[in-house]
Short mmCIF file of C-alpha atoms and ligand atoms in Angstrom, two decimals:
data_model
loop_
_atom_site.label_atom_id
_atom_site.label_comp_id
_atom_site.label_asym_id
_atom_site.label_seq_id
_atom_site.Cartn_x
_atom_site.Cartn_y
_atom_site.Cartn_z
CA MET Y 91 -8.10 -43.11 286.18
CA LYS Y 92 -8.21 -42.08 289.79
CA LEU Y 93 -10.69 -44.06 291.79
CA PHE Y 94 -13.18 -42.06 293.64
CA THR Y 95 -14.29 -43.22 297.08
CA VAL Y 96 -17.53 -41.31 297.55
CA LEU Y 97 -19.13 -42.16 294.26
CA VAL Y 98 -17.74 -45.66 294.55
CA LEU Y 99 -20.81 -46.68 296.33
CA ALA Y 100 -20.54 -48.50 299.56
CA LEU Y 101 -24.05 -49.89 299.68
CA PRO Y 102 -24.56 -53.27 297.99
CA SER Y 103 -28.15 -52.26 297.17
CA LEU Y 104 -26.88 -49.37 295.10
CA ILE Y 105 -24.05 -51.27 293.55
CA LEU Y 106 -26.56 -53.88 292.44
CA ALA Y 107 -29.02 -51.33 291.12
CA LYS Y 108 -30.27 -51.75 287.61
CA GLY Y 109 -27.76 -50.48 285.09
CA HIS Y 110 -28.76 -47.69 282.75
CA ASN Y 111 -27.85 -46.49 279.34
CA SER Y 112 -27.93 -42.84 280.05
CA THR Y 113 -25.40 -40.95 277.98
CA SER Y 114 -24.77 -37.85 280.09
CA THR Y 115 -21.17 -37.65 281.28
CA THR Y 116 -22.04 -37.62 284.94
CA SER Y 117 -24.25 -40.65 284.71
CA GLN Y 118 -21.64 -42.50 282.68
CA CYS Y 119 -19.07 -41.68 285.35
CA LYS Y 120 -21.48 -42.90 288.05
CA GLU Y 121 -21.95 -46.07 286.03
CA ILE Y 122 -18.16 -46.58 285.88
CA ALA Y 123 -17.96 -46.07 289.63
CA ARG Y 124 -20.87 -48.47 290.25
CA LEU Y 125 -19.52 -51.16 287.98
CA THR Y 126 -16.04 -50.80 289.57
CA SER Y 127 -17.57 -51.26 293.01
CA LEU Y 128 -19.46 -54.27 291.75
CA MET Y 129 -16.29 -55.92 290.46
CA ASP Y 130 -14.54 -55.04 293.69
CA LEU Y 131 -17.33 -56.55 295.79
CA ALA Y 132 -17.45 -59.72 293.69
CA SER Y 133 -13.72 -60.30 293.97
CA ASN Y 134 -13.45 -59.73 297.70
CA ALA Y 135 -14.69 -62.80 299.66
CA THR Y 136 -14.88 -60.87 302.93
CA LYS Y 137 -16.95 -58.10 301.46
CA LEU Y 138 -19.11 -60.51 299.57
CA ALA Y 139 -19.87 -62.65 302.64
CA SER Y 140 -20.79 -59.57 304.61
CA ALA Y 141 -22.98 -58.07 301.86
CA THR Y 142 -24.84 -61.33 301.33
CA HIS Y 143 -24.94 -62.38 304.99
CA ASP Y 144 -23.06 -65.53 304.02
CA ASN Y 145 -25.66 -66.63 301.53
CA SER Y 146 -23.71 -68.37 298.78
CA THR Y 147 -26.69 -68.27 296.38
CA LYS Y 148 -26.72 -64.49 296.62
CA ALA Y 149 -22.95 -64.36 296.34
CA SER Y 150 -22.99 -66.41 293.17
CA ALA Y 151 -25.61 -64.08 291.68
CA ILE Y 152 -23.42 -61.07 292.44
CA GLN Y 153 -20.43 -62.76 290.85
CA ALA Y 154 -22.46 -63.50 287.74
CA LYS Y 155 -23.52 -59.89 287.55
CA ALA Y 156 -19.96 -58.75 287.94
CA SER Y 157 -18.71 -60.99 285.22
CA ALA Y 158 -21.39 -59.64 282.87
CA ALA Y 159 -20.48 -56.10 283.92
CA ALA Y 160 -16.79 -56.52 283.15
CA THR Y 161 -17.29 -55.99 279.42
CA THR Y 162 -19.46 -52.94 279.86
CA LEU Y 163 -16.87 -51.43 282.24
CA ALA Y 164 -14.03 -52.19 279.87
CA THR Y 165 -15.96 -50.60 276.99
CA LEU Y 166 -16.69 -47.42 278.98
CA GLN Y 167 -13.05 -47.22 280.02
CA THR Y 168 -11.76 -47.39 276.47
CA ASN Y 169 -13.16 -43.88 276.03
CA THR Y 170 -10.29 -41.82 277.43
CA THR Y 171 -12.18 -38.57 276.89
CA LEU Y 172 -14.82 -39.92 279.22
CA THR Y 173 -12.36 -41.22 281.84
CA ALA Y 174 -10.56 -37.86 281.86
CA LEU Y 175 -13.87 -36.08 282.42
CA CYS Y 176 -14.75 -38.58 285.19
CA ASP Y 177 -11.52 -37.70 286.93
CA VAL Y 178 -12.76 -34.12 287.14
CA VAL Y 179 -16.22 -35.22 288.30
CA PHE Y 180 -14.78 -37.56 290.90
CA ALA Y 181 -12.26 -34.98 292.19
CA SER Y 182 -15.05 -32.41 292.44
CA GLU Y 183 -17.28 -34.87 294.32
CA ALA Y 184 -14.42 -35.86 296.67
CA THR Y 185 -13.70 -32.25 297.43
CA LYS Y 186 -17.37 -31.60 298.12
CA ALA Y 187 -17.24 -34.46 300.60
CA SER Y 188 -14.26 -32.81 302.29
CA CYS Y 189 -16.27 -29.56 302.53
CA GLN Y 190 -19.02 -31.49 304.27
CA THR Y 191 -16.56 -33.07 306.68
CA MET Y 192 -15.04 -29.68 307.45
CA ALA Y 193 -18.45 -28.10 308.05
CA LYS Y 194 -19.45 -30.99 310.36
CA LEU Y 195 -16.19 -30.71 312.35
CA GLU Y 196 -16.58 -26.93 312.61
CA LYS Y 197 -20.09 -27.30 313.97
CA GLU Y 198 -18.91 -29.80 316.59
CA ALA Y 199 -15.96 -27.62 317.53
CA ALA Y 200 -18.32 -24.66 318.02
CA LYS Y 201 -20.55 -26.76 320.22
CA ALA Y 202 -17.57 -27.87 322.31
CA ALA Y 203 -16.41 -24.25 322.77
CA ASN Y 204 -19.59 -23.59 324.70
CA ALA Y 205 -18.91 -23.55 328.46
CA THR Y 206 -21.98 -25.69 329.04
CA ALA Y 207 -20.82 -28.40 326.66
CA SER Y 208 -20.61 -31.91 328.04
CA ASP Y 209 -17.25 -33.64 328.56
CA LYS Y 210 -18.20 -36.12 325.87
CA VAL Y 211 -18.69 -33.28 323.33
CA LYS Y 212 -15.42 -31.64 324.40
CA THR Y 213 -13.45 -34.91 324.21
CA LYS Y 214 -14.77 -35.63 320.77
CA ALA Y 215 -13.92 -32.15 319.48
CA ALA Y 216 -10.43 -32.31 321.00
CA ALA Y 217 -9.80 -35.63 319.24
CA GLN Y 218 -10.88 -34.05 315.96
CA ALA Y 219 -8.93 -30.80 316.34
CA ASN Y 220 -5.95 -31.87 314.26
CA GLU Y 221 -8.12 -33.12 311.40
CA LEU Y 222 -10.09 -29.88 311.38
CA ALA Y 223 -6.94 -27.76 311.46
CA ALA Y 224 -5.51 -29.67 308.50
CA LEU Y 225 -8.65 -29.15 306.49
CA GLN Y 226 -8.89 -25.44 307.39
CA GLY Y 227 -5.22 -25.01 306.57
CA ASN Y 228 -5.72 -26.26 303.01
CA ALA Y 229 -6.36 -23.12 300.97
CA THR Y 230 -7.36 -25.08 297.88
CA LEU Y 231 -10.08 -26.73 299.87
CA THR Y 232 -11.32 -23.63 301.71
CA THR Y 233 -11.47 -21.69 298.41
CA PHE Y 234 -13.41 -24.48 296.75
CA CYS Y 235 -15.80 -24.77 299.70
CA ALA Y 236 -16.48 -21.03 299.74
CA GLY Y 237 -17.19 -21.17 296.01
CA LEU Y 238 -19.47 -24.11 296.45
CA LYS Y 239 -21.36 -22.30 299.21
CA THR Y 240 -21.79 -19.30 296.92
CA GLN Y 241 -22.96 -21.50 294.12
CA GLU Y 242 -25.56 -23.06 296.38
CA THR Y 243 -26.73 -19.67 297.55
CA CYS Y 244 -27.12 -18.50 293.92
CA GLN Y 245 -29.19 -21.60 293.14
CA GLU Y 246 -31.33 -20.85 296.18
CA MET Y 247 -31.92 -17.33 294.88
CA SER Y 248 -32.90 -18.70 291.55
CA GLN Y 249 -35.43 -20.96 293.28
CA LEU Y 250 -36.84 -18.02 295.19
CA GLN Y 251 -37.24 -16.09 291.97
CA LYS Y 252 -39.18 -18.98 290.43
CA THR Y 253 -41.46 -19.21 293.44
CA ILE Y 254 -42.22 -15.49 293.16
CA ALA Y 255 -42.79 -15.71 289.39
CA ARG Y 256 -45.13 -18.67 289.77
CA ALA Y 257 -47.26 -16.81 292.34
CA ALA Y 258 -47.39 -13.68 290.12
CA ASN Y 259 -48.68 -15.84 287.31
CA GLY Y 260 -52.25 -16.44 288.62
CA THR Y 261 -53.05 -18.97 285.90
CA ALA Y 262 -50.13 -21.18 286.70
CA SER Y 263 -50.67 -21.39 290.39
CA SER Y 264 -52.43 -23.66 292.69
CA LYS Y 265 -55.65 -24.40 294.45
CA ASN Y 266 -54.95 -22.13 297.42
CA SER Y 267 -53.90 -18.66 296.22
CA THR Y 268 -53.61 -17.34 299.79
CA LYS Y 269 -51.06 -19.97 300.60
CA THR Y 270 -49.20 -19.36 297.33
CA GLN Y 271 -49.06 -15.65 298.00
CA LEU Y 272 -47.81 -16.13 301.57
CA LYS Y 273 -45.06 -18.35 300.22
CA ALA Y 274 -44.18 -15.81 297.59
CA ASP Y 275 -44.07 -12.98 300.13
CA LYS Y 276 -41.70 -14.99 302.27
CA ALA Y 277 -39.55 -15.76 299.22
CA GLN Y 278 -39.57 -12.05 298.27
CA ALA Y 279 -38.33 -11.01 301.76
CA LYS Y 280 -35.60 -13.60 301.75
CA LEU Y 281 -34.57 -12.71 298.18
CA ALA Y 282 -34.35 -8.98 299.02
CA GLU Y 283 -32.12 -9.78 301.96
CA MET Y 284 -29.79 -11.86 299.81
CA GLN Y 285 -29.75 -9.36 296.99
CA ALA Y 286 -28.47 -6.70 299.38
CA ASN Y 287 -25.13 -8.50 299.19
CA ALA Y 288 -23.38 -7.01 296.12
CA THR Y 289 -20.49 -9.53 296.35
CA LEU Y 290 -22.96 -12.36 296.15
CA LEU Y 291 -24.84 -10.79 293.23
CA ALA Y 292 -21.61 -10.37 291.28
CA ALA Y 293 -20.68 -13.98 291.92
CA CYS Y 294 -24.09 -15.19 290.91
CA SER Y 295 -24.00 -13.26 287.70
CA GLU Y 296 -20.81 -15.12 286.84
CA LEU Y 297 -22.55 -18.40 287.55
CA GLY Y 298 -25.52 -17.63 285.29
CA VAL Y 299 -29.20 -17.36 286.29
CA GLU Y 300 -29.50 -20.98 287.13
CA GLY Y 301 -26.22 -20.92 289.05
CA LYS Y 302 -24.99 -23.74 286.89
CA ASN Y 303 -22.20 -22.18 284.88
CA CYS Y 304 -18.65 -22.91 285.94
CA PRO Y 305 -17.07 -20.14 287.98
CA SER Y 306 -13.66 -19.05 286.72
CA SER Y 307 -11.93 -20.17 289.82
CA PRO Y 308 -10.63 -22.14 291.68
CA PHE Y 309 -11.60 -24.98 289.42
CA SER Y 310 -14.74 -26.46 288.10
CA LEU Y 311 -17.41 -26.67 290.78
CA CYS Y 312 -19.82 -28.12 288.30
CA THR Y 313 -20.65 -31.76 288.70
CA THR Y 314 -21.00 -31.90 284.96
CA PRO Y 315 -17.78 -30.51 283.51
CA CYS Y 316 -18.49 -27.67 281.16
C1 NAG W 611 -29.29 -50.65 277.31
O1 NAG W 611 -29.04 -50.85 275.93
C2 NAG W 611 -28.87 -52.18 275.56
C3 NAG W 611 -28.43 -52.25 274.05
O2 NAG W 611 -29.01 -51.21 273.36
C4 NAG W 611 -30.20 -52.95 275.80
O3 NAG W 611 -30.06 -54.29 275.44
C5 NAG W 611 -30.54 -52.82 277.28
O4 NAG W 611 -31.77 -53.41 277.52
C6 NAG W 611 -30.57 -51.38 277.73
N1 NAG W 611 -30.72 -51.33 279.17
C7 NAG W 611 -31.54 -50.49 279.78
C8 NAG W 611 -31.58 -50.56 281.28
O5 NAG W 611 -32.22 -49.69 279.16
C1 NAG W 612 -11.61 -56.99 301.17
O1 NAG W 612 -12.54 -56.27 301.93
C2 NAG W 612 -12.15 -56.07 303.25
C3 NAG W 612 -13.32 -55.46 304.01
O2 NAG W 612 -13.86 -54.32 303.31
C4 NAG W 612 -10.89 -55.17 303.27
O3 NAG W 612 -10.45 -54.93 304.59
C5 NAG W 612 -9.82 -55.85 302.47
O4 NAG W 612 -8.69 -55.02 302.37
C6 NAG W 612 -10.28 -56.25 301.09
N1 NAG W 612 -9.26 -57.05 300.43
C7 NAG W 612 -8.76 -56.77 299.26
C8 NAG W 612 -7.77 -57.71 298.74
O5 NAG W 612 -9.03 -55.73 298.69
C1 NAG W 613 -30.22 -67.19 300.08
O1 NAG W 613 -30.67 -66.33 299.04
C2 NAG W 613 -31.65 -66.93 298.19
C3 NAG W 613 -31.85 -65.96 297.01
O2 NAG W 613 -32.08 -64.64 297.51
C4 NAG W 613 -32.88 -67.23 298.99
O3 NAG W 613 -33.85 -67.82 298.08
C5 NAG W 613 -32.52 -68.21 300.10
O4 NAG W 613 -33.63 -68.44 300.93
C6 NAG W 613 -31.40 -67.64 300.97
N1 NAG W 613 -30.92 -68.67 301.89
C7 NAG W 613 -30.86 -68.46 303.15
C8 NAG W 613 -30.30 -69.58 303.98
O5 NAG W 613 -31.22 -67.36 303.70
C1 NAG W 614 -16.52 -40.59 274.76
O1 NAG W 614 -17.09 -39.88 275.84
C2 NAG W 614 -17.35 -38.53 275.51
C3 NAG W 614 -17.82 -37.85 276.82
O2 NAG W 614 -18.92 -38.53 277.43
C4 NAG W 614 -18.45 -38.53 274.44
O3 NAG W 614 -18.79 -37.19 274.11
C5 NAG W 614 -17.98 -39.29 273.23
O4 NAG W 614 -19.02 -39.38 272.27
C6 NAG W 614 -17.53 -40.67 273.59
N1 NAG W 614 -16.89 -41.32 272.44
C7 NAG W 614 -17.28 -42.51 272.08
C8 NAG W 614 -16.56 -43.03 270.90
O5 NAG W 614 -18.20 -43.17 272.58
C1 NAG W 615 -6.05 -29.89 299.79
O1 NAG W 615 -7.36 -30.11 299.27
C2 NAG W 615 -7.43 -30.52 297.92
C3 NAG W 615 -8.93 -30.60 297.57
O2 NAG W 615 -9.64 -31.45 298.39
C4 NAG W 615 -6.70 -31.87 297.78
O3 NAG W 615 -6.71 -32.27 296.45
C5 NAG W 615 -5.25 -31.72 298.26
O4 NAG W 615 -4.67 -32.98 298.27
C6 NAG W 615 -5.23 -31.18 299.67
N1 NAG W 615 -3.84 -30.85 300.03
C7 NAG W 615 -3.29 -31.37 301.13
C8 NAG W 615 -1.89 -30.93 301.39
O5 NAG W 615 -3.92 -32.12 301.87
C1 NAG W 616 -24.32 -22.49 324.96
O1 NAG W 616 -25.23 -23.55 325.18
C2 NAG W 616 -26.43 -23.12 325.83
C3 NAG W 616 -27.19 -24.37 326.22
O2 NAG W 616 -27.29 -25.26 325.09
C4 NAG W 616 -27.17 -22.18 324.88
O3 NAG W 616 -28.35 -21.74 325.49
C5 NAG W 616 -26.26 -20.99 324.59
O4 NAG W 616 -26.92 -20.15 323.62
C6 NAG W 616 -24.92 -21.44 324.03
N1 NAG W 616 -24.03 -20.33 323.88
C7 NAG W 616 -23.42 -20.01 322.75
C8 NAG W 616 -22.48 -18.86 322.81
O5 NAG W 616 -23.60 -20.69 321.76
C1 NAG W 617 -48.26 -18.48 283.26
O1 NAG W 617 -48.56 -19.84 283.36
C2 NAG W 617 -49.05 -20.41 282.15
C3 NAG W 617 -49.52 -21.85 282.42
O2 NAG W 617 -48.47 -22.57 283.01
C4 NAG W 617 -48.01 -20.28 281.06
O3 NAG W 617 -48.49 -20.82 279.87
C5 NAG W 617 -47.63 -18.82 280.90
O4 NAG W 617 -46.56 -18.69 279.97
C6 NAG W 617 -47.21 -18.23 282.20
N1 NAG W 617 -47.00 -16.77 282.01
C7 NAG W 617 -45.89 -16.15 282.45
C8 NAG W 617 -45.85 -14.67 282.22
O5 NAG W 617 -44.98 -16.77 282.95
C1 NAG W 618 -55.29 -21.61 302.25
O1 NAG W 618 -54.06 -21.43 302.92
C2 NAG W 618 -54.19 -20.57 304.08
C3 NAG W 618 -52.73 -20.31 304.60
O2 NAG W 618 -52.05 -21.49 304.74
C4 NAG W 618 -55.07 -21.19 305.11
O3 NAG W 618 -55.16 -20.36 306.23
C5 NAG W 618 -56.47 -21.44 304.48
O4 NAG W 618 -57.25 -22.16 305.40
C6 NAG W 618 -56.30 -22.25 303.19
N1 NAG W 618 -57.60 -22.32 302.54
C7 NAG W 618 -58.10 -23.44 302.01
C8 NAG W 618 -59.38 -23.35 301.31
O5 NAG W 618 -57.48 -24.54 302.12
C1 NAG W 619 -21.96 -11.80 300.85
O1 NAG W 619 -21.75 -12.88 299.90
C2 NAG W 619 -20.44 -13.38 299.94
C3 NAG W 619 -20.33 -14.46 298.82
O2 NAG W 619 -21.32 -15.44 298.96
C4 NAG W 619 -20.13 -13.96 301.29
O3 NAG W 619 -18.83 -14.50 301.32
C5 NAG W 619 -20.34 -12.89 302.36
O4 NAG W 619 -20.18 -13.47 303.66
C6 NAG W 619 -21.75 -12.24 302.24
N1 NAG W 619 -21.79 -11.07 303.13
C7 NAG W 619 -22.77 -10.98 304.02
C8 NAG W 619 -22.73 -9.75 304.84
O5 NAG W 619 -23.64 -11.83 304.17
#
């Protein structure tokens, strides 16, 4: 199984979080990633010393946890259907992280392109130019990121529709009906603006009302494989 670096949590507090017995694929994959990180932490003296601030009592406790976790991890990993699904989940999460990196670098490059930008901002952007170009030159990545953005927009539309429906249902809504109505009016205006985009509507209809179905391409954007 490919190891995934984003879900493989970097924070000791999360690695040491209470385990859970949830059976959904995503949470099982997260559990595999967490347990793997725990084993990794326990077996690396440098990491362990840093995570425990050189407290050997804490270090021993982590090692004991890891040794108990080994069996659980091994058991989860015997399920090859699960580990194959986790590969998809992890790849999807890793690609999402690349989209975030690309968006951040693009934002910084745009800032640096402004004539009034400081030398510091310009130097930083110049140093990142190659990395940004490499990301932008990867068609698989840019297609995925565009699909992801669409999916998020569809989900936002679905949320707006819910806000409007809740306000329309007088019985369901809150203490302050003026406030609820103002919120609904705002949602309605935003929704109308979004719905004017036929390309977006077509894409959303492929994703389902909740925006949670898998689009047909480029590959599964869903965190939970479907
Ligand atoms: C998970 O299940 C095991 C065995 O059924 C049980 O002993 C344990 O307490 C459960 N852990 C949690 C966090 O629910
Ligand atoms: C142990 O952790 C340190 C710090 O994160 C890392 O640089 C090193 O490569 C790790 N060692 C092993 C054997 O994985
Ligand atoms: C080390 O950790 C243990 C357990 O958390 C704590 O009781 C103890 O005070 C710590 N020792 C030092 C020197 O901080
Ligand atoms: C293996 O994992 C899959 C996906 O989570 C699950 O549907 C299946 O029941 C698991 N099989 C066993 C034997 O636990
Ligand atoms: C392009 O991006 C995809 C998705 O992040 C990645 O799997 C692939 O390795 C990248 N290709 C290159 C040449 O970097
Ligand atoms: C450039 O930066 C200035 C000052 O921050 C800002 O007012 C202006 O709108 C920016 N121009 C562009 C084209 O972004
Ligand atoms: C309005 O809200 C009530 C209470 O939550 C709910 O039972 C009812 O089904 C809702 N009606 C509509 C049309 O959504
Ligand atoms: C209800 O919300 C509106 C708009 O935010 C506000 O002007 C008004 O004072 C609120 N009324 C009460 C009773 O809280
Ligand atoms: C319409 O939606 C598509 C898909 O989300 C997007 O690529 C495009 O930029 C949008 N067009 C406008 C005018 O906003």
